[in-house]
Amino acid sequence: MDRNFARALALVLKHEGLWSDHPDDKGGATMKGVTLANYRRYVKPSATKEDLRKITDEQVATIYKRYYWDAVRGSDLPSGIDYAVFDFAVNSGPDRAIKYLQAVVGAKQDGRIGPDTLAKTRNMMRATIINGLCDKRMAFLRRLKTWPTFGKGWTSRVSGVRSEALKMAAQPDTPPPVVKEFEKEVVPERVETKVKEKSDLWTKLTGGGGIAALGLGGIFGMDWQAIVAGGVVLLVIILVLLLLRSQIVAAVRQIKSEVSG
């Protein structure tokens, strides 16, 4: 499926390498697996080998996506099978890769992936299809005249494709949700406001300094607003009591004066 394209392309490019211009390679000059003929066909008709050497990553991805991945309907194939067919298509052509897939699943080998091929592909075990396709691919490669020259590299490539495709097939189709990590914990607005109010009040009470020097690290945990409010109430009570005391004393003095008089 399309979520596998980037991963599949990265794996293909590992096998394709960078610049190659082997005299026994019928494809001729290639850069990241893109032949000069295909570069002229899809990007620049008058391209030279030097132009091909400068192919951009965007151009490479576009060519592989449009003319190989989409050609084998990679977005409609199950995970693992999509990569195995895609790599086969890049190495030996989309038409051949599709026909070999159809041979494995028992569909008509017309080189076109339609509803019947997709249905039969989805009804078979992925590992069975991947192993069958890789086996048939190796049999095809061994029949080529260039096997003595490239056989070792092809064997390594197909072995790698088989291994990675089976890993992809074993993974769930729906990837787990991405959990974003935050740099700091989000503090609820109400709590954050309360903390700020306490801090501002303490700053006013202390004149804005001296707390660290006093070593009162735990002082911020106290509810200074409540303490101040309680202090005010206590002060009022004391003042009332003092007022009452003065009135009582005055009344007692007046009574004593009247009695003595």
PDB file of C-alpha atoms in Angstrom:
ATOM      1  CA  MET A   1       0.000   0.000   0.000  1.00  0.00           C
ATOM      2  CA  ASP A   2       1.104   3.616  -0.418  1.00  0.00           C
ATOM      3  CA  ARG A   3       2.316   3.787   3.179  1.00  0.00           C
ATOM      4  CA  ASN A   4       4.982   1.241   2.128  1.00  0.00           C
ATOM      5  CA  PHE A   5       6.264   3.103  -0.932  1.00  0.00           C
ATOM      6  CA  ALA A   6       8.940   5.143   0.851  1.00  0.00           C
ATOM      7  CA  ARG A   7      10.228   2.061   2.656  1.00  0.00           C
ATOM      8  CA  ALA A   8      10.105  -0.070  -0.486  1.00  0.00           C
ATOM      9  CA  LEU A   9      11.917   2.599  -2.513  1.00  0.00           C
ATOM     10  CA  ALA A  10      14.669   2.884   0.100  1.00  0.00           C
ATOM     11  CA  LEU A  11      15.186  -0.881  -0.058  1.00  0.00           C
ATOM     12  CA  VAL A  12      15.244  -0.875  -3.874  1.00  0.00           C
ATOM     13  CA  LEU A  13      17.831   1.898  -3.960  1.00  0.00           C
ATOM     14  CA  LYS A  14      20.091  -0.071  -1.626  1.00  0.00           C
ATOM     15  CA  HIS A  15      20.266  -2.801  -4.253  1.00  0.00           C
ATOM     16  CA  GLU A  16      20.487  -0.434  -7.212  1.00  0.00           C
ATOM     17  CA  GLY A  17      23.361   1.608  -5.808  1.00  0.00           C
ATOM     18  CA  LEU A  18      24.603   4.757  -7.526  1.00  0.00           C
ATOM     19  CA  TRP A  19      26.376   5.084 -10.879  1.00  0.00           C
ATOM     20  CA  SER A  20      26.876   2.004 -13.058  1.00  0.00           C
ATOM     21  CA  ASP A  21      27.875   1.586 -16.682  1.00  0.00           C
ATOM     22  CA  HIS A  22      28.820  -2.090 -16.989  1.00  0.00           C
ATOM     23  CA  PRO A  23      29.538  -3.206 -20.575  1.00  0.00           C
ATOM     24  CA  ASP A  24      27.617  -6.488 -20.043  1.00  0.00           C
ATOM     25  CA  ASP A  25      24.531  -4.739 -18.695  1.00  0.00           C
ATOM     26  CA  LYS A  26      22.001  -4.378 -21.511  1.00  0.00           C
ATOM     27  CA  GLY A  27      20.407  -1.481 -19.641  1.00  0.00           C
ATOM     28  CA  GLY A  28      23.528   0.578 -20.190  1.00  0.00           C
ATOM     29  CA  ALA A  29      24.389   3.514 -17.970  1.00  0.00           C
ATOM     30  CA  THR A  30      22.266   3.771 -14.825  1.00  0.00           C
ATOM     31  CA  MET A  31      22.100   6.094 -11.835  1.00  0.00           C
ATOM     32  CA  LYS A  32      20.228   4.876  -8.756  1.00  0.00           C
ATOM     33  CA  GLY A  33      18.694   2.207 -10.950  1.00  0.00           C
ATOM     34  CA  VAL A  34      17.365   4.653 -13.561  1.00  0.00           C
ATOM     35  CA  THR A  35      18.724   3.875 -17.014  1.00  0.00           C
ATOM     36  CA  LEU A  36      19.726   6.563 -19.473  1.00  0.00           C
ATOM     37  CA  ALA A  37      16.975   5.354 -21.812  1.00  0.00           C
ATOM     38  CA  ASN A  38      14.313   5.741 -19.130  1.00  0.00           C
ATOM     39  CA  TYR A  39      15.694   9.099 -18.035  1.00  0.00           C
ATOM     40  CA  ARG A  40      15.341  10.304 -21.627  1.00  0.00           C
ATOM     41  CA  ARG A  41      11.875   8.779 -21.843  1.00  0.00           C
ATOM     42  CA  TYR A  42      10.496  10.200 -18.604  1.00  0.00           C
ATOM     43  CA  VAL A  43      12.548  13.329 -17.816  1.00  0.00           C
ATOM     44  CA  LYS A  44      14.772  14.792 -20.536  1.00  0.00           C
ATOM     45  CA  PRO A  45      14.713  13.488 -24.138  1.00  0.00           C
ATOM     46  CA  SER A  46      18.166  14.871 -24.984  1.00  0.00           C
ATOM     47  CA  ALA A  47      19.830  13.819 -21.712  1.00  0.00           C
ATOM     48  CA  THR A  48      23.473  12.784 -21.656  1.00  0.00           C
ATOM     49  CA  LYS A  49      25.221  10.469 -19.229  1.00  0.00           C
ATOM     50  CA  GLU A  50      26.379  13.509 -17.309  1.00  0.00           C
ATOM     51  CA  ASP A  51      22.755  14.675 -16.991  1.00  0.00           C
ATOM     52  CA  LEU A  52      21.814  11.246 -15.671  1.00  0.00           C
ATOM     53  CA  ARG A  53      24.551  11.459 -13.029  1.00  0.00           C
ATOM     54  CA  LYS A  54      22.863  14.625 -11.711  1.00  0.00           C
ATOM     55  CA  ILE A  55      19.367  13.134 -11.392  1.00  0.00           C
ATOM     56  CA  THR A  56      17.624  14.504  -8.290  1.00  0.00           C
ATOM     57  CA  ASP A  57      16.031  12.475  -5.516  1.00  0.00           C
ATOM     58  CA  GLU A  58      12.645  13.939  -6.466  1.00  0.00           C
ATOM     59  CA  GLN A  59      13.048  12.782 -10.071  1.00  0.00           C
ATOM     60  CA  VAL A  60      14.112   9.316  -8.913  1.00  0.00           C
ATOM     61  CA  ALA A  61      11.102   8.992  -6.593  1.00  0.00           C
ATOM     62  CA  THR A  62       8.713  10.228  -9.305  1.00  0.00           C
ATOM     63  CA  ILE A  63      10.005   7.733 -11.880  1.00  0.00           C
ATOM     64  CA  TYR A  64       9.838   4.775  -9.501  1.00  0.00           C
ATOM     65  CA  LYS A  65       6.402   5.748  -8.217  1.00  0.00           C
ATOM     66  CA  ARG A  66       4.745   6.436 -11.534  1.00  0.00           C
ATOM     67  CA  TYR A  67       6.315   3.844 -13.806  1.00  0.00           C
ATOM     68  CA  TYR A  68       6.936   0.937 -11.427  1.00  0.00           C
ATOM     69  CA  TRP A  69       4.989   1.162  -8.161  1.00  0.00           C
ATOM     70  CA  ASP A  70       1.804   2.423  -9.802  1.00  0.00           C
ATOM     71  CA  ALA A  71       2.341   0.100 -12.794  1.00  0.00           C
ATOM     72  CA  VAL A  72       2.077  -2.955 -10.528  1.00  0.00           C
ATOM     73  CA  ARG A  73      -0.655  -1.326  -8.414  1.00  0.00           C
ATOM     74  CA  GLY A  74       1.521  -1.363  -5.336  1.00  0.00           C
ATOM     75  CA  SER A  75      -1.047   0.691  -3.398  1.00  0.00           C
ATOM     76  CA  ASP A  76      -3.619  -2.124  -3.847  1.00  0.00           C
ATOM     77  CA  LEU A  77      -1.382  -5.067  -2.969  1.00  0.00           C
ATOM     78  CA  PRO A  78      -1.018  -6.443   0.577  1.00  0.00           C
ATOM     79  CA  SER A  79       2.029  -5.422   2.620  1.00  0.00           C
ATOM     80  CA  GLY A  80       5.146  -7.371   1.716  1.00  0.00           C
ATOM     81  CA  ILE A  81       3.742  -8.538  -1.593  1.00  0.00           C
ATOM     82  CA  ASP A  82       3.736  -4.931  -2.785  1.00  0.00           C
ATOM     83  CA  TYR A  83       7.478  -4.623  -2.152  1.00  0.00           C
ATOM     84  CA  ALA A  84       8.335  -8.036  -3.660  1.00  0.00           C
ATOM     85  CA  VAL A  85       6.465  -7.266  -6.890  1.00  0.00           C
ATOM     86  CA  PHE A  86       7.803  -3.703  -7.002  1.00  0.00           C
ATOM     87  CA  ASP A  87      11.448  -4.762  -6.723  1.00  0.00           C
ATOM     88  CA  PHE A  88      10.897  -7.463  -9.360  1.00  0.00           C
ATOM     89  CA  ALA A  89       9.380  -4.833 -11.654  1.00  0.00           C
ATOM     90  CA  VAL A  90      12.333  -2.483 -11.209  1.00  0.00           C
ATOM     91  CA  ASN A  91      14.822  -5.263 -11.933  1.00  0.00           C
ATOM     92  CA  SER A  92      13.024  -7.100 -14.739  1.00  0.00           C
ATOM     93  CA  GLY A  93      10.094  -4.943 -15.895  1.00  0.00           C
ATOM     94  CA  PRO A  94       6.519  -4.443 -14.571  1.00  0.00           C
ATOM     95  CA  ASP A  95       4.934  -6.758 -17.176  1.00  0.00           C
ATOM     96  CA  ARG A  96       7.090  -9.741 -16.188  1.00  0.00           C
ATOM     97  CA  ALA A  97       6.672  -9.073 -12.457  1.00  0.00           C
ATOM     98  CA  ILE A  98       2.877  -8.986 -12.812  1.00  0.00           C
ATOM     99  CA  LYS A  99       2.732 -12.178 -14.876  1.00  0.00           C
ATOM    100  CA  TYR A 100       4.862 -14.050 -12.358  1.00  0.00           C
ATOM    101  CA  LEU A 101       2.593 -12.847  -9.543  1.00  0.00           C
ATOM    102  CA  GLN A 102      -0.424 -14.025 -11.521  1.00  0.00           C
ATOM    103  CA  ALA A 103       1.219 -17.419 -12.023  1.00  0.00           C
ATOM    104  CA  VAL A 104       1.713 -17.771  -8.283  1.00  0.00           C
ATOM    105  CA  VAL A 105      -1.885 -16.868  -7.335  1.00  0.00           C
ATOM    106  CA  GLY A 106      -3.483 -18.744 -10.240  1.00  0.00           C
ATOM    107  CA  ALA A 107      -4.823 -15.751 -12.180  1.00  0.00           C
ATOM    108  CA  LYS A 108      -4.768 -15.197 -15.935  1.00  0.00           C
ATOM    109  CA  GLN A 109      -1.257 -14.107 -16.942  1.00  0.00           C
ATOM    110  CA  ASP A 110      -2.147 -11.040 -18.993  1.00  0.00           C
ATOM    111  CA  GLY A 111       0.302  -8.624 -17.381  1.00  0.00           C
ATOM    112  CA  ARG A 112      -2.482  -6.493 -15.917  1.00  0.00           C
ATOM    113  CA  ILE A 113      -3.515  -6.456 -12.262  1.00  0.00           C
ATOM    114  CA  GLY A 114      -7.303  -6.372 -12.240  1.00  0.00           C
ATOM    115  CA  PRO A 115     -10.055  -7.401  -9.792  1.00  0.00           C
ATOM    116  CA  ASP A 116      -9.472 -11.138 -10.280  1.00  0.00           C
ATOM    117  CA  THR A 117      -5.724 -10.936  -9.642  1.00  0.00           C
ATOM    118  CA  LEU A 118      -6.261  -8.733  -6.575  1.00  0.00           C
ATOM    119  CA  ALA A 119      -8.960 -11.019  -5.168  1.00  0.00           C
ATOM    120  CA  LYS A 120      -6.824 -14.141  -5.580  1.00  0.00           C
ATOM    121  CA  THR A 121      -3.808 -12.364  -4.131  1.00  0.00           C
ATOM    122  CA  ARG A 122      -5.738 -11.298  -1.044  1.00  0.00           C
ATOM    123  CA  ASN A 123      -7.160 -14.782  -0.544  1.00  0.00           C
ATOM    124  CA  MET A 124      -3.728 -16.434  -0.283  1.00  0.00           C
ATOM    125  CA  MET A 125      -1.267 -16.292   2.569  1.00  0.00           C
ATOM    126  CA  ARG A 126       1.199 -13.490   2.028  1.00  0.00           C
ATOM    127  CA  ALA A 127       4.229 -15.589   2.920  1.00  0.00           C
ATOM    128  CA  THR A 128       3.200 -18.226   0.370  1.00  0.00           C
ATOM    129  CA  ILE A 129       2.973 -15.630  -2.402  1.00  0.00           C
ATOM    130  CA  ILE A 130       6.248 -13.934  -1.467  1.00  0.00           C
ATOM    131  CA  ASN A 131       8.183 -17.197  -1.360  1.00  0.00           C
ATOM    132  CA  GLY A 132       6.586 -18.437  -4.594  1.00  0.00           C
ATOM    133  CA  LEU A 133       7.315 -15.178  -6.392  1.00  0.00           C
ATOM    134  CA  CYS A 134      10.941 -15.070  -5.238  1.00  0.00           C
ATOM    135  CA  ASP A 135      11.447 -18.706  -6.249  1.00  0.00           C
ATOM    136  CA  LYS A 136      10.093 -18.058  -9.744  1.00  0.00           C
ATOM    137  CA  ARG A 137      12.173 -14.895 -10.001  1.00  0.00           C
ATOM    138  CA  MET A 138      15.368 -16.798  -9.188  1.00  0.00           C
ATOM    139  CA  ALA A 139      14.503 -19.478 -11.746  1.00  0.00           C
ATOM    140  CA  PHE A 140      14.064 -16.777 -14.386  1.00  0.00           C
ATOM    141  CA  LEU A 141      17.371 -15.092 -13.526  1.00  0.00           C
ATOM    142  CA  ARG A 142      19.300 -18.370 -13.691  1.00  0.00           C
ATOM    143  CA  ARG A 143      18.182 -18.826 -17.292  1.00  0.00           C
ATOM    144  CA  LEU A 144      19.702 -15.528 -18.408  1.00  0.00           C
ATOM    145  CA  LYS A 145      22.987 -15.511 -20.330  1.00  0.00           C
ATOM    146  CA  THR A 146      24.389 -12.909 -17.975  1.00  0.00           C
ATOM    147  CA  TRP A 147      23.871 -15.135 -14.934  1.00  0.00           C
ATOM    148  CA  PRO A 148      27.612 -15.961 -14.653  1.00  0.00           C
ATOM    149  CA  THR A 149      28.371 -12.228 -14.431  1.00  0.00           C
ATOM    150  CA  PHE A 150      25.527 -10.966 -12.255  1.00  0.00           C
ATOM    151  CA  GLY A 151      24.272 -14.152 -10.616  1.00  0.00           C
ATOM    152  CA  LYS A 152      25.895 -13.563  -7.258  1.00  0.00           C
ATOM    153  CA  GLY A 153      24.487 -10.045  -6.962  1.00  0.00           C
ATOM    154  CA  TRP A 154      21.011 -11.153  -8.108  1.00  0.00           C
ATOM    155  CA  THR A 155      20.981 -13.973  -5.567  1.00  0.00           C
ATOM    156  CA  SER A 156      21.854 -11.572  -2.771  1.00  0.00           C
ATOM    157  CA  ARG A 157      19.207  -9.117  -3.950  1.00  0.00           C
ATOM    158  CA  VAL A 158      16.361 -11.632  -4.150  1.00  0.00           C
ATOM    159  CA  SER A 159      17.353 -13.083  -0.786  1.00  0.00           C
ATOM    160  CA  GLY A 160      17.173  -9.616   0.734  1.00  0.00           C
ATOM    161  CA  VAL A 161      13.824  -8.916  -0.921  1.00  0.00           C
ATOM    162  CA  ARG A 162      12.386 -12.176   0.391  1.00  0.00           C
ATOM    163  CA  SER A 163      13.530 -11.414   3.942  1.00  0.00           C
ATOM    164  CA  GLU A 164      12.259  -7.820   4.027  1.00  0.00           C
ATOM    165  CA  ALA A 165       8.988  -8.669   2.287  1.00  0.00           C
ATOM    166  CA  LEU A 166       8.234 -11.389   4.835  1.00  0.00           C
ATOM    167  CA  LYS A 167       8.915  -8.914   7.650  1.00  0.00           C
ATOM    168  CA  MET A 168       6.529  -6.399   6.099  1.00  0.00           C
ATOM    169  CA  ALA A 169       3.889  -9.090   5.587  1.00  0.00           C
ATOM    170  CA  ALA A 170       4.040 -10.010   9.277  1.00  0.00           C
ATOM    171  CA  GLN A 171       3.244  -6.459  10.363  1.00  0.00           C
ATOM    172  CA  PRO A 172      -0.353  -5.184  10.759  1.00  0.00           C
ATOM    173  CA  ASP A 173      -1.751  -3.233   7.817  1.00  0.00           C
ATOM    174  CA  THR A 174      -2.774  -0.353  10.066  1.00  0.00           C
ATOM    175  CA  PRO A 175       0.247   1.183  11.773  1.00  0.00           C
ATOM    176  CA  PRO A 176      -0.133   2.142  15.452  1.00  0.00           C
ATOM    177  CA  PRO A 177      -1.020   5.783  16.153  1.00  0.00           C
ATOM    178  CA  VAL A 178       1.920   8.144  16.530  1.00  0.00           C
ATOM    179  CA  VAL A 179       2.247   9.399  20.102  1.00  0.00           C
ATOM    180  CA  LYS A 180       3.774  12.860  20.134  1.00  0.00           C
ATOM    181  CA  GLU A 181       6.120  13.577  22.993  1.00  0.00           C
ATOM    182  CA  PHE A 182       5.848  16.995  24.566  1.00  0.00           C
ATOM    183  CA  GLU A 183       8.816  18.822  26.016  1.00  0.00           C
ATOM    184  CA  LYS A 184       6.945  19.881  29.147  1.00  0.00           C
ATOM    185  CA  GLU A 185       3.843  18.847  30.981  1.00  0.00           C
ATOM    186  CA  VAL A 186       0.761  20.906  30.237  1.00  0.00           C
ATOM    187  CA  VAL A 187      -0.482  22.579  33.455  1.00  0.00           C
ATOM    188  CA  PRO A 188      -4.238  23.250  33.664  1.00  0.00           C
ATOM    189  CA  GLU A 189      -4.979  26.944  33.383  1.00  0.00           C
ATOM    190  CA  ARG A 190      -6.794  27.084  36.732  1.00  0.00           C
ATOM    191  CA  VAL A 191      -3.870  25.526  38.619  1.00  0.00           C
ATOM    192  CA  GLU A 192      -1.321  27.665  36.791  1.00  0.00           C
ATOM    193  CA  THR A 193      -3.268  30.835  37.656  1.00  0.00           C
ATOM    194  CA  LYS A 194      -3.511  29.808  41.328  1.00  0.00           C
ATOM    195  CA  VAL A 195       0.228  29.216  41.547  1.00  0.00           C
ATOM    196  CA  LYS A 196       0.903  32.604  39.953  1.00  0.00           C
ATOM    197  CA  GLU A 197      -1.421  34.331  42.426  1.00  0.00           C
ATOM    198  CA  LYS A 198       0.427  32.730  45.374  1.00  0.00           C
ATOM    199  CA  SER A 199       3.783  33.722  43.932  1.00  0.00           C
ATOM    200  CA  ASP A 200       2.696  37.326  43.336  1.00  0.00           C
ATOM    201  CA  LEU A 201       1.289  37.621  46.860  1.00  0.00           C
ATOM    202  CA  TRP A 202       4.452  36.285  48.454  1.00  0.00           C
ATOM    203  CA  THR A 203       6.544  38.691  46.362  1.00  0.00           C
ATOM    204  CA  LYS A 204       4.511  41.602  47.682  1.00  0.00           C
ATOM    205  CA  LEU A 205       4.826  40.407  51.273  1.00  0.00           C
ATOM    206  CA  THR A 206       8.592  39.918  51.096  1.00  0.00           C
ATOM    207  CA  GLY A 207       9.411  42.900  48.946  1.00  0.00           C
ATOM    208  CA  GLY A 208      10.489  40.714  46.046  1.00  0.00           C
ATOM    209  CA  GLY A 209      13.648  39.120  47.473  1.00  0.00           C
ATOM    210  CA  GLY A 210      15.452  37.293  50.208  1.00  0.00           C
ATOM    211  CA  ILE A 211      13.524  34.016  50.011  1.00  0.00           C
ATOM    212  CA  ALA A 212      16.341  31.930  48.585  1.00  0.00           C
ATOM    213  CA  ALA A 213      18.783  33.358  51.088  1.00  0.00           C
ATOM    214  CA  LEU A 214      16.478  32.470  53.968  1.00  0.00           C
ATOM    215  CA  GLY A 215      16.411  28.856  52.815  1.00  0.00           C
ATOM    216  CA  LEU A 216      12.624  28.628  52.917  1.00  0.00           C
ATOM    217  CA  GLY A 217      12.325  26.203  49.980  1.00  0.00           C
ATOM    218  CA  GLY A 218       9.013  24.762  51.148  1.00  0.00           C
ATOM    219  CA  ILE A 219       7.369  28.089  51.713  1.00  0.00           C
ATOM    220  CA  PHE A 220       5.693  28.123  48.275  1.00  0.00           C
ATOM    221  CA  GLY A 221       3.637  25.116  49.210  1.00  0.00           C
ATOM    222  CA  MET A 222       1.761  27.149  51.868  1.00  0.00           C
ATOM    223  CA  ASP A 223      -1.494  28.963  51.144  1.00  0.00           C
ATOM    224  CA  TRP A 224      -0.322  32.475  51.936  1.00  0.00           C
ATOM    225  CA  GLN A 225      -3.583  34.008  50.816  1.00  0.00           C
ATOM    226  CA  ALA A 226      -5.452  32.018  53.450  1.00  0.00           C
ATOM    227  CA  ILE A 227      -2.841  32.844  56.108  1.00  0.00           C
ATOM    228  CA  VAL A 228      -3.028  36.574  55.421  1.00  0.00           C
ATOM    229  CA  ALA A 229      -6.825  36.493  55.392  1.00  0.00           C
ATOM    230  CA  GLY A 230      -6.828  34.609  58.710  1.00  0.00           C
ATOM    231  CA  GLY A 231      -4.369  37.117  60.156  1.00  0.00           C
ATOM    232  CA  VAL A 232      -6.613  40.018  59.230  1.00  0.00           C
ATOM    233  CA  VAL A 233      -9.592  38.359  60.918  1.00  0.00           C
ATOM    234  CA  LEU A 234      -7.531  37.651  64.037  1.00  0.00           C
ATOM    235  CA  LEU A 235      -6.332  41.260  64.121  1.00  0.00           C
ATOM    236  CA  VAL A 236      -9.916  42.522  63.955  1.00  0.00           C
ATOM    237  CA  ILE A 237     -10.922  40.241  66.828  1.00  0.00           C
ATOM    238  CA  ILE A 238      -8.012  41.485  68.929  1.00  0.00           C
ATOM    239  CA  LEU A 239      -8.923  45.100  68.229  1.00  0.00           C
ATOM    240  CA  VAL A 240     -12.551  44.430  69.187  1.00  0.00           C
ATOM    241  CA  LEU A 241     -11.465  42.742  72.413  1.00  0.00           C
ATOM    242  CA  LEU A 242      -9.149  45.659  73.239  1.00  0.00           C
ATOM    243  CA  LEU A 243     -11.969  48.096  72.587  1.00  0.00           C
ATOM    244  CA  LEU A 244     -14.337  46.117  74.772  1.00  0.00           C
ATOM    245  CA  ARG A 245     -11.681  45.916  77.481  1.00  0.00           C
ATOM    246  CA  SER A 246     -11.206  49.671  77.490  1.00  0.00           C
ATOM    247  CA  GLN A 247     -14.963  50.188  77.714  1.00  0.00           C
ATOM    248  CA  ILE A 248     -15.243  47.681  80.565  1.00  0.00           C
ATOM    249  CA  VAL A 249     -12.384  49.334  82.450  1.00  0.00           C
ATOM    250  CA  ALA A 250     -14.000  52.748  82.008  1.00  0.00           C
ATOM    251  CA  ALA A 251     -17.358  51.429  83.229  1.00  0.00           C
ATOM    252  CA  VAL A 252     -15.762  49.828  86.311  1.00  0.00           C
ATOM    253  CA  ARG A 253     -13.978  53.078  87.169  1.00  0.00           C
ATOM    254  CA  GLN A 254     -17.236  55.019  86.872  1.00  0.00           C
ATOM    255  CA  ILE A 255     -19.017  52.588  89.203  1.00  0.00           C
ATOM    256  CA  LYS A 256     -16.206  52.806  91.762  1.00  0.00           C
ATOM    257  CA  SER A 257     -16.346  56.610  91.577  1.00  0.00           C
ATOM    258  CA  GLU A 258     -20.106  56.671  92.193  1.00  0.00           C
ATOM    259  CA  VAL A 259     -19.829  54.245  95.091  1.00  0.00           C
ATOM    260  CA  SER A 260     -17.028  56.135  96.778  1.00  0.00           C
ATOM    261  CA  GLY A 261     -18.864  59.406  96.260  1.00  0.00           C
TER     262      GLY A 261
END
